[in-house]
GROMACS .gro file of N, CA and C in nm:
model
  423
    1UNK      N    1   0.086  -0.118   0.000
    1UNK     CA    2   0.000   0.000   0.000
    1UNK      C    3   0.090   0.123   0.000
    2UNK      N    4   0.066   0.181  -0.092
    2UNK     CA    5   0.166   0.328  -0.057
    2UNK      C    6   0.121   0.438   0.023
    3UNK      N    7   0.225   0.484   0.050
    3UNK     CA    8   0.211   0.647   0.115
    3UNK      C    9   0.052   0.706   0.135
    4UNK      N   10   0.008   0.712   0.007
    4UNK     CA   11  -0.056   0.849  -0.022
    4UNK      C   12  -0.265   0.748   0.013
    5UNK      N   13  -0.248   0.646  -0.005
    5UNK     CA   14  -0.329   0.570   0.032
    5UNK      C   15  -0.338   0.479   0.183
    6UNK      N   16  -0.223   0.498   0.265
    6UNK     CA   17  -0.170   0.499   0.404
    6UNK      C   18  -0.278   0.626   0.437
    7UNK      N   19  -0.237   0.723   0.417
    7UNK     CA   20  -0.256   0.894   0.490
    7UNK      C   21  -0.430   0.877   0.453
    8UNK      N   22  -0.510   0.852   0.318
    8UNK     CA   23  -0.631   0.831   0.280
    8UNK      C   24  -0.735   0.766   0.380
    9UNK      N   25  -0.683   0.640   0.427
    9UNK     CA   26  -0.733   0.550   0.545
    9UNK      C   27  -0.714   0.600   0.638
   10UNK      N   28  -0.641   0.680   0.722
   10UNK     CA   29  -0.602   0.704   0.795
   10UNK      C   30  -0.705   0.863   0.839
   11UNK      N   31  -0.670   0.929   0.708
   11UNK     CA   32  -0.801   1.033   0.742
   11UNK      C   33  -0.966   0.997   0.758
   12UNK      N   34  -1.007   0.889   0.664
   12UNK     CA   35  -1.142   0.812   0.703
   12UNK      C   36  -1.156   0.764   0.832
   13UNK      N   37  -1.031   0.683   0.868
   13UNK     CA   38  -1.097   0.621   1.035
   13UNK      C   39  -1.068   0.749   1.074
   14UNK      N   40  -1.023   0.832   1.077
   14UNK     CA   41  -1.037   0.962   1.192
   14UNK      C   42  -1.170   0.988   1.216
   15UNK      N   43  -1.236   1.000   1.092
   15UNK     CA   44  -1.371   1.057   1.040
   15UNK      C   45  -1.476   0.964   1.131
   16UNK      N   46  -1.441   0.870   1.102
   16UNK     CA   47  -1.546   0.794   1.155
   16UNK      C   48  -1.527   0.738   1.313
   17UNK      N   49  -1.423   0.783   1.347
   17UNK     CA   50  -1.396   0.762   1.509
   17UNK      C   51  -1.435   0.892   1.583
   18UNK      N   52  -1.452   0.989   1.500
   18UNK     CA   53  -1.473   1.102   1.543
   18UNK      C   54  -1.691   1.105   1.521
   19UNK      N   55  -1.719   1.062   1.427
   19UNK     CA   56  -1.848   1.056   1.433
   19UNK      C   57  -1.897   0.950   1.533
   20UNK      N   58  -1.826   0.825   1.573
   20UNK     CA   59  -1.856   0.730   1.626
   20UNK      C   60  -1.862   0.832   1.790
   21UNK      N   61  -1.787   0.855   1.835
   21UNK     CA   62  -1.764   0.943   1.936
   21UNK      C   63  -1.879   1.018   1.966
   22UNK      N   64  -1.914   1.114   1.851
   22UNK     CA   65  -2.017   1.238   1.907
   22UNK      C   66  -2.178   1.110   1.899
   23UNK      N   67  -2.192   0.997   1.840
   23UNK     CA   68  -2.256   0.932   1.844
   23UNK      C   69  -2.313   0.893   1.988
   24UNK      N   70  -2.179   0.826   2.062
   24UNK     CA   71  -2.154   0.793   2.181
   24UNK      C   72  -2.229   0.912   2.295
   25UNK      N   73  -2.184   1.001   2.249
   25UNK     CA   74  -2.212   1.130   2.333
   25UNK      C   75  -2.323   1.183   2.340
   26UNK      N   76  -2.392   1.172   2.264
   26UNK     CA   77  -2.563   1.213   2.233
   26UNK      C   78  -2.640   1.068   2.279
   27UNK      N   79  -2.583   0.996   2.287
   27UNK     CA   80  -2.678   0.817   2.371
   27UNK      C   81  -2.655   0.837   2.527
   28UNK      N   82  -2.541   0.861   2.558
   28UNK     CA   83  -2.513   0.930   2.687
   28UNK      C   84  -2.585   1.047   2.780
   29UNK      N   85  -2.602   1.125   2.669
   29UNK     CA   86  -2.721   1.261   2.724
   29UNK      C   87  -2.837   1.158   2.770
   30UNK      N   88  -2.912   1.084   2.673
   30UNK     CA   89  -3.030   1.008   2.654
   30UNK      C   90  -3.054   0.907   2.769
   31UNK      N   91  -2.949   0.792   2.844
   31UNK     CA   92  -2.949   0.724   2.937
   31UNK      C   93  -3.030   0.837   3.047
   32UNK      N   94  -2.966   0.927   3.081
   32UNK     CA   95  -3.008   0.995   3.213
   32UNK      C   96  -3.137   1.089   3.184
   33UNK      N   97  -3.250   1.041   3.250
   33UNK     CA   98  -3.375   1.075   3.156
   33UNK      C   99  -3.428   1.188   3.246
   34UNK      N  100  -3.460   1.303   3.174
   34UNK     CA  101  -3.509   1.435   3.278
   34UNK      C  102  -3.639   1.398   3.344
   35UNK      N  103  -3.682   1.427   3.436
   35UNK     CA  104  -3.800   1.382   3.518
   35UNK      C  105  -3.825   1.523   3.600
   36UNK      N  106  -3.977   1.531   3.529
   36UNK     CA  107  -4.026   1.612   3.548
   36UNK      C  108  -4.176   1.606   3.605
   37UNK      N  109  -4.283   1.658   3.642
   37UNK     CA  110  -4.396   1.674   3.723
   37UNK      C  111  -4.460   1.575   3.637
   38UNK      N  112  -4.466   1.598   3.480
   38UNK     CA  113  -4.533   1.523   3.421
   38UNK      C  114  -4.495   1.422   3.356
   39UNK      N  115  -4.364   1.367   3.390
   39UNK     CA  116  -4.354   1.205   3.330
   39UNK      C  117  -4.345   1.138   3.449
   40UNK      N  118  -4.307   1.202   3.565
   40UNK     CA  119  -4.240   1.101   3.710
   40UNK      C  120  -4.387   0.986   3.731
   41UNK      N  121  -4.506   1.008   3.732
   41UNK     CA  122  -4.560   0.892   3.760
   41UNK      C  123  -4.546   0.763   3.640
   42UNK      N  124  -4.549   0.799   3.514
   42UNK     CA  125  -4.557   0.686   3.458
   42UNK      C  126  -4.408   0.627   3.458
   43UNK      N  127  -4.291   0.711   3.462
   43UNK     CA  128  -4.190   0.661   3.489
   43UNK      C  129  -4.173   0.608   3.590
   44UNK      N  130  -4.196   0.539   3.728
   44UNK     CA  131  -4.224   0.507   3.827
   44UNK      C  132  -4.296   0.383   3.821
   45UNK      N  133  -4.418   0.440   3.702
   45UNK     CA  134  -4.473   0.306   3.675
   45UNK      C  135  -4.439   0.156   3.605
   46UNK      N  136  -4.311   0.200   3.549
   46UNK     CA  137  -4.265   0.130   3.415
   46UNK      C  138  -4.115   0.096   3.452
   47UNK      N  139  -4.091   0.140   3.566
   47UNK     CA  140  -4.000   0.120   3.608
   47UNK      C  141  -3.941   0.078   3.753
   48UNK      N  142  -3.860  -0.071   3.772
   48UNK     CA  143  -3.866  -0.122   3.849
   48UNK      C  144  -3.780  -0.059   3.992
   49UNK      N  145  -3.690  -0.011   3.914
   49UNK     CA  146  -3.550   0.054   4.013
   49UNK      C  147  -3.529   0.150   3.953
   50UNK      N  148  -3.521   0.272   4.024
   50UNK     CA  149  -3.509   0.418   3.983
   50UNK      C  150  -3.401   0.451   4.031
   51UNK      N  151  -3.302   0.516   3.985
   51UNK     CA  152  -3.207   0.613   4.074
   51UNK      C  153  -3.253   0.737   4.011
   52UNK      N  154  -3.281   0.830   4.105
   52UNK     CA  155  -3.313   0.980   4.066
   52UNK      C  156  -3.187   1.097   4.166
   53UNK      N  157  -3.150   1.158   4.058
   53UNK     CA  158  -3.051   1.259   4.074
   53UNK      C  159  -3.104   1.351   4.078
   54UNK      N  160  -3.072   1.434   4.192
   54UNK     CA  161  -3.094   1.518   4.232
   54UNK      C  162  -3.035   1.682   4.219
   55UNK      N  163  -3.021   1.805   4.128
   55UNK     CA  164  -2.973   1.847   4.062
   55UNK      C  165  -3.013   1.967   4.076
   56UNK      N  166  -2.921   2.134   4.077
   56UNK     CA  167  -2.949   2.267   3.969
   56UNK      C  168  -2.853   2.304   3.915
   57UNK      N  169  -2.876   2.382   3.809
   57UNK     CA  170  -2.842   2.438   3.728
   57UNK      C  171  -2.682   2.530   3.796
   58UNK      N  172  -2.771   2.579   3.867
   58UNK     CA  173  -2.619   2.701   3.992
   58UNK      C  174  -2.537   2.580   4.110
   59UNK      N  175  -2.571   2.467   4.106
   59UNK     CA  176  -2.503   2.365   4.192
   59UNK      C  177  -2.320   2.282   4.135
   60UNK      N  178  -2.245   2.404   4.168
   60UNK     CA  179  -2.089   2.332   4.098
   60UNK      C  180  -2.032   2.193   4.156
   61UNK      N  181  -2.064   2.149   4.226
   61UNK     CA  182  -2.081   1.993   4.255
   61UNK      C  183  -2.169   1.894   4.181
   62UNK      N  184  -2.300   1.968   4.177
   62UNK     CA  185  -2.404   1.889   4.121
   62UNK      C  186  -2.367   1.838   3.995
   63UNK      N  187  -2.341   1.960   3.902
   63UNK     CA  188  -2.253   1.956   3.774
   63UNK      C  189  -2.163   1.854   3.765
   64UNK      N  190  -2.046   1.869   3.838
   64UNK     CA  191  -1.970   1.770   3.835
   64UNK      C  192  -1.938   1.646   3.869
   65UNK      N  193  -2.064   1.638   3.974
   65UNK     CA  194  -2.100   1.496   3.978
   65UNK      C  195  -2.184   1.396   3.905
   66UNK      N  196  -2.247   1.508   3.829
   66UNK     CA  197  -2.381   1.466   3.749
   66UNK      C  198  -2.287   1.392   3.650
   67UNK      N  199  -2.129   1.404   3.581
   67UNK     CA  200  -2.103   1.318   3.504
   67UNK      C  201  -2.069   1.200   3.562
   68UNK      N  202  -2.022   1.202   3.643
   68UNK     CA  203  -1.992   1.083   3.726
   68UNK      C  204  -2.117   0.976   3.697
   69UNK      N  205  -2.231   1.013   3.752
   69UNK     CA  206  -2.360   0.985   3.770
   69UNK      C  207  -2.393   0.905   3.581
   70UNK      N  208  -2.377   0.989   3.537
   70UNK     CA  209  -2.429   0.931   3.335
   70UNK      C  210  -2.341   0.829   3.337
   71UNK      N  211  -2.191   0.887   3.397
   71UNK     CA  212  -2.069   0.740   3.305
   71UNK      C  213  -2.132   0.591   3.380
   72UNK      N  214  -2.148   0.611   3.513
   72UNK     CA  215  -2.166   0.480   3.573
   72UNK      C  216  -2.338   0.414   3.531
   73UNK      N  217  -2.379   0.502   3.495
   73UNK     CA  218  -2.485   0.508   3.504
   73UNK      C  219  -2.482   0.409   3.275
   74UNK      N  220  -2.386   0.462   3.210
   74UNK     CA  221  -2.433   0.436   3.089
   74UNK      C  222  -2.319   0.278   3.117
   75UNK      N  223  -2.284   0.271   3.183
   75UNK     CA  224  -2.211   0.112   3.193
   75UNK      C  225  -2.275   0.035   3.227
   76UNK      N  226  -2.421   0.029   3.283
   76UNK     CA  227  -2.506  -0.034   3.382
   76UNK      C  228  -2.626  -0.047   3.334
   77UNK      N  229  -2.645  -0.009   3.210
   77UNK     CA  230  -2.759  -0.044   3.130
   77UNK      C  231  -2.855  -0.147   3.179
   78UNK      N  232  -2.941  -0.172   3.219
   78UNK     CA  233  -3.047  -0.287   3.249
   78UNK      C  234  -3.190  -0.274   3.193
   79UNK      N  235  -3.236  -0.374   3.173
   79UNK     CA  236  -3.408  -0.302   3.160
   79UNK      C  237  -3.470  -0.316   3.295
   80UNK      N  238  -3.557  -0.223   3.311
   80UNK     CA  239  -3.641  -0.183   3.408
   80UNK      C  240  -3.579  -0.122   3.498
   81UNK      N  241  -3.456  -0.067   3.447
   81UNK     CA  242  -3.395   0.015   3.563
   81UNK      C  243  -3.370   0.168   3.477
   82UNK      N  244  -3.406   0.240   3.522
   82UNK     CA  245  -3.412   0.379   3.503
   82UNK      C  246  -3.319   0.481   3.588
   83UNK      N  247  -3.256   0.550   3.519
   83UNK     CA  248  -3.178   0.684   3.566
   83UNK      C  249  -3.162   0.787   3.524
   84UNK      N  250  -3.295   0.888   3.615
   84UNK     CA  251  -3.319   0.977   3.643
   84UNK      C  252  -3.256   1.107   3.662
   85UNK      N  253  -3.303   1.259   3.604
   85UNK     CA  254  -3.242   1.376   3.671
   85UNK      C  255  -3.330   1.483   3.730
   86UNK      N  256  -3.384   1.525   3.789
   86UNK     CA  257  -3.442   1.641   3.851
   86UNK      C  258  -3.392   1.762   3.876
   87UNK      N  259  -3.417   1.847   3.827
   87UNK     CA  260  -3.394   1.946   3.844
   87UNK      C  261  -3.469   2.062   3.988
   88UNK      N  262  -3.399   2.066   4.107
   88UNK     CA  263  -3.485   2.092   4.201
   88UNK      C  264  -3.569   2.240   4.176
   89UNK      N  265  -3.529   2.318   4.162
   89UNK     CA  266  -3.590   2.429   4.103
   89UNK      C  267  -3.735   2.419   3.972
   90UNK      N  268  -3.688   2.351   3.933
   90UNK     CA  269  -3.798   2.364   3.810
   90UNK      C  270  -3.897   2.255   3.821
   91UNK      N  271  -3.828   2.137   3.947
   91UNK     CA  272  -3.959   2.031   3.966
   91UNK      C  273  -3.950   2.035   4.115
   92UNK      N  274  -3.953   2.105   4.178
   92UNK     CA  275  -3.962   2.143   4.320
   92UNK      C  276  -4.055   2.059   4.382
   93UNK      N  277  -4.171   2.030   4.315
   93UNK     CA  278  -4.258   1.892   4.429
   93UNK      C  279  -4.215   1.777   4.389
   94UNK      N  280  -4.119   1.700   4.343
   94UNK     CA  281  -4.055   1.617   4.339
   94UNK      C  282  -3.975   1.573   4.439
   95UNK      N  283  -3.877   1.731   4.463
   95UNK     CA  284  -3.781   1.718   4.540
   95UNK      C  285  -3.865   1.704   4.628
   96UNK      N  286  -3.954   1.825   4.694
   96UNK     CA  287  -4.017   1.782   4.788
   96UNK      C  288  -4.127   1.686   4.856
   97UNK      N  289  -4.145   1.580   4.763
   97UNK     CA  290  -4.216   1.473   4.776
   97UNK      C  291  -4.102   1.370   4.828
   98UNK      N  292  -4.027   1.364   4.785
   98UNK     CA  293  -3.892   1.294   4.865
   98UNK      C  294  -3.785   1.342   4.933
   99UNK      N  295  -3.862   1.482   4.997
   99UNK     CA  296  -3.820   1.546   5.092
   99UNK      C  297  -3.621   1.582   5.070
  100UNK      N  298  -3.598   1.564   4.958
  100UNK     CA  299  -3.473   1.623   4.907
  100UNK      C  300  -3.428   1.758   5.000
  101UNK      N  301  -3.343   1.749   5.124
  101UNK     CA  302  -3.288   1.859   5.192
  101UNK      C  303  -3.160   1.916   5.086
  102UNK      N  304  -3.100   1.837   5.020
  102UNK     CA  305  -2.939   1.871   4.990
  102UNK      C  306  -2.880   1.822   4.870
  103UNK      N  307  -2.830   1.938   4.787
  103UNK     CA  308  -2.788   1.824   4.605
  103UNK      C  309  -2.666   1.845   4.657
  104UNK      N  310  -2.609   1.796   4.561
  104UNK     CA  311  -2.648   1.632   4.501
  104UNK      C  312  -2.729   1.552   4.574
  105UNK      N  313  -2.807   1.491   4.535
  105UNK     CA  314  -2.857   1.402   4.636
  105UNK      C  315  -2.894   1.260   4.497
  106UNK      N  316  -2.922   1.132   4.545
  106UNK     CA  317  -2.945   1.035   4.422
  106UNK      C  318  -3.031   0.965   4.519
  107UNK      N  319  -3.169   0.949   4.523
  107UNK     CA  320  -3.291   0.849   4.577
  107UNK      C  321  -3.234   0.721   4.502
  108UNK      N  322  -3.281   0.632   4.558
  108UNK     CA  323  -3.318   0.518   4.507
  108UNK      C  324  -3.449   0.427   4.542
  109UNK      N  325  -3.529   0.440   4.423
  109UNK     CA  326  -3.634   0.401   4.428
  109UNK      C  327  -3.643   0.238   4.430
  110UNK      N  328  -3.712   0.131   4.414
  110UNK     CA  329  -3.747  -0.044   4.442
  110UNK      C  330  -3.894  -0.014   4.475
  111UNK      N  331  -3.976  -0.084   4.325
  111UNK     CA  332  -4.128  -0.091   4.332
  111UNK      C  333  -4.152   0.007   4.414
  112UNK      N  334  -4.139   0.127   4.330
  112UNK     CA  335  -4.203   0.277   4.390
  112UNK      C  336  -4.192   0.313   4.510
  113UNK      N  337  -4.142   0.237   4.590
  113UNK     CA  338  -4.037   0.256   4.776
  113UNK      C  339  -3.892   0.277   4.770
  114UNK      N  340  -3.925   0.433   4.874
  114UNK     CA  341  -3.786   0.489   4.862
  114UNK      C  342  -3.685   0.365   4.976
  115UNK      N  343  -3.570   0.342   4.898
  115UNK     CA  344  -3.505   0.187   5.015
  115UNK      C  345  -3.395   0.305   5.013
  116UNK      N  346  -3.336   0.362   4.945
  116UNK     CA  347  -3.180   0.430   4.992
  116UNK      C  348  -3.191   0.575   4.929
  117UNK      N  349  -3.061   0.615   4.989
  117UNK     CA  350  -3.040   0.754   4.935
  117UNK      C  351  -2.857   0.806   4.978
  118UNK      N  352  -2.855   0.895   4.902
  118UNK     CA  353  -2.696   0.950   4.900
  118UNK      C  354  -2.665   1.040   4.887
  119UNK      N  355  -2.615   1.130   4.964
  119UNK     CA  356  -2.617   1.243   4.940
  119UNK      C  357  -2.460   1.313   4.941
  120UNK      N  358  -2.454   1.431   4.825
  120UNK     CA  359  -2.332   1.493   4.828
  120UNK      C  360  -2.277   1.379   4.744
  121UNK      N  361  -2.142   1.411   4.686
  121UNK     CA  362  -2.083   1.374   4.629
  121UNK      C  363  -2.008   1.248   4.682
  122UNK      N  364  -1.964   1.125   4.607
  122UNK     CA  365  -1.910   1.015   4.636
  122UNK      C  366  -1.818   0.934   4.506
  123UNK      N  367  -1.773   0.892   4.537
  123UNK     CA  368  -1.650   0.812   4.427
  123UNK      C  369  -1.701   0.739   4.330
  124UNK      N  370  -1.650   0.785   4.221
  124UNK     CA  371  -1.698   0.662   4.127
  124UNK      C  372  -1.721   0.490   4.150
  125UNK      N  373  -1.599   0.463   4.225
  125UNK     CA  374  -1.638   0.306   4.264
  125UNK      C  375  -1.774   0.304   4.382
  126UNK      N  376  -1.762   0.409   4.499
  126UNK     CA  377  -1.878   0.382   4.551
  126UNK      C  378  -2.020   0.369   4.511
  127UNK      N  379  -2.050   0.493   4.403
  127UNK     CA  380  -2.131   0.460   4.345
  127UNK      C  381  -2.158   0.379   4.267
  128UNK      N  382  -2.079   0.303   4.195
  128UNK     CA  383  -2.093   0.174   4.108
  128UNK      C  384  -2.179   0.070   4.140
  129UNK      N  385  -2.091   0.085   4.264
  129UNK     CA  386  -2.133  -0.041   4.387
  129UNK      C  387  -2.260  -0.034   4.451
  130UNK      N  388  -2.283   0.043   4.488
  130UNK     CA  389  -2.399   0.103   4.524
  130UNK      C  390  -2.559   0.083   4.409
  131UNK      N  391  -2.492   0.125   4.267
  131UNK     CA  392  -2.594   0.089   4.175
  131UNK      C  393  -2.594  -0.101   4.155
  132UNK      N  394  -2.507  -0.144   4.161
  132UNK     CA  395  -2.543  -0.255   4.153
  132UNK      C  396  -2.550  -0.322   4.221
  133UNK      N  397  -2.518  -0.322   4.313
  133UNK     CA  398  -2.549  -0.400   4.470
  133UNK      C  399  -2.758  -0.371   4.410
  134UNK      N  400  -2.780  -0.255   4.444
  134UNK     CA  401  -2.938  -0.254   4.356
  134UNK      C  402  -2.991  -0.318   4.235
  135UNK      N  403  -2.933  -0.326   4.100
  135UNK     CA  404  -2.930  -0.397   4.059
  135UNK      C  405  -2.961  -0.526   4.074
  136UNK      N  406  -2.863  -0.595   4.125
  136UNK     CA  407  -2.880  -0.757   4.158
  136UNK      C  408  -2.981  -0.745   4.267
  137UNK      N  409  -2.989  -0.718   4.341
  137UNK     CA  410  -3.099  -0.726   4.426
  137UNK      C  411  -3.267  -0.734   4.363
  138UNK      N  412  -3.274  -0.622   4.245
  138UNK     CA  413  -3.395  -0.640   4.209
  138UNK      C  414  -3.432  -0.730   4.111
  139UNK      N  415  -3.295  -0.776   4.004
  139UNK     CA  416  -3.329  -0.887   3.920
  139UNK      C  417  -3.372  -1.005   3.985
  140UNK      N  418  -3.447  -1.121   3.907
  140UNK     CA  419  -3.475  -1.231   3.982
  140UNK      C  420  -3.315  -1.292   3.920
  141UNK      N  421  -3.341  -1.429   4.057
  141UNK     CA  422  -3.227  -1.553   4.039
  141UNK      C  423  -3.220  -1.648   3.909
   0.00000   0.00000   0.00000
């Protein structure tokens, strides 16, 4: 193969590692599903295990934990498990239906019963663990 057909391939997979990427990145937004006044019941309904994040806009933790929250969150894919974002300000009886004192905060819902919660920021492995320790718990054997 010469030179000039080396550099040819070489600019295509760029192309397409680079589209593959922003691909990646827009499925990522999508995992963490906004929850708002008017989807939270049927989402609740349809869904077995919730983690709901707890979130604003002016919160510089929240922010930066909130990626934390998508990455572990898009490795952990399951059905019937849902992960949630709230925005406390703009869905304020949410928060305050689960009495949300403090963001970050991440509920964890099991057949529409709040079983845990977490608040403030925590490590990527803790939270991992944490989601799937839930996980396995709610799948059957």
């Amino acid at each position: 193969m010469n030179q000039e057909k080396t550099e040819e391939l070489g600019k295509e997979l760029s192309k397409l590692l680079i589209l593959r990427a922003k691909k990646l990145e827009d499925s990522l937004k999508e995992i963490v599903v906004e929850v708002k006044s008017e989807n939270i019941n049927e989402l609740l309904r349809n869904n077995k295990l919730i983690f709901l994040y707890f979130t604003a806009e002016w919160c510089g933790p929240c922010i930066t934990f909130l990626q934390t929250f998508k990455e572990v969150a898009a490795q952990h894919i399951t059905p019937g498990v849902l992960y949630g974002k709230v925005d406390v300000d703009s869905s304020y009886s949410i928060a305050d239906k689960y009495k949300v004192k403090h963001i970050p905060s991440i509920i964890i819902i099991m057949n529409n019963e709040v079983v845990d919660s977490i608040v403030g920021q925590t490590s990527k492995e803790k939270l991992e663990n944490k989601i799937l320790s839930y996980i396995h718990s709610s799948s059957p054997p």
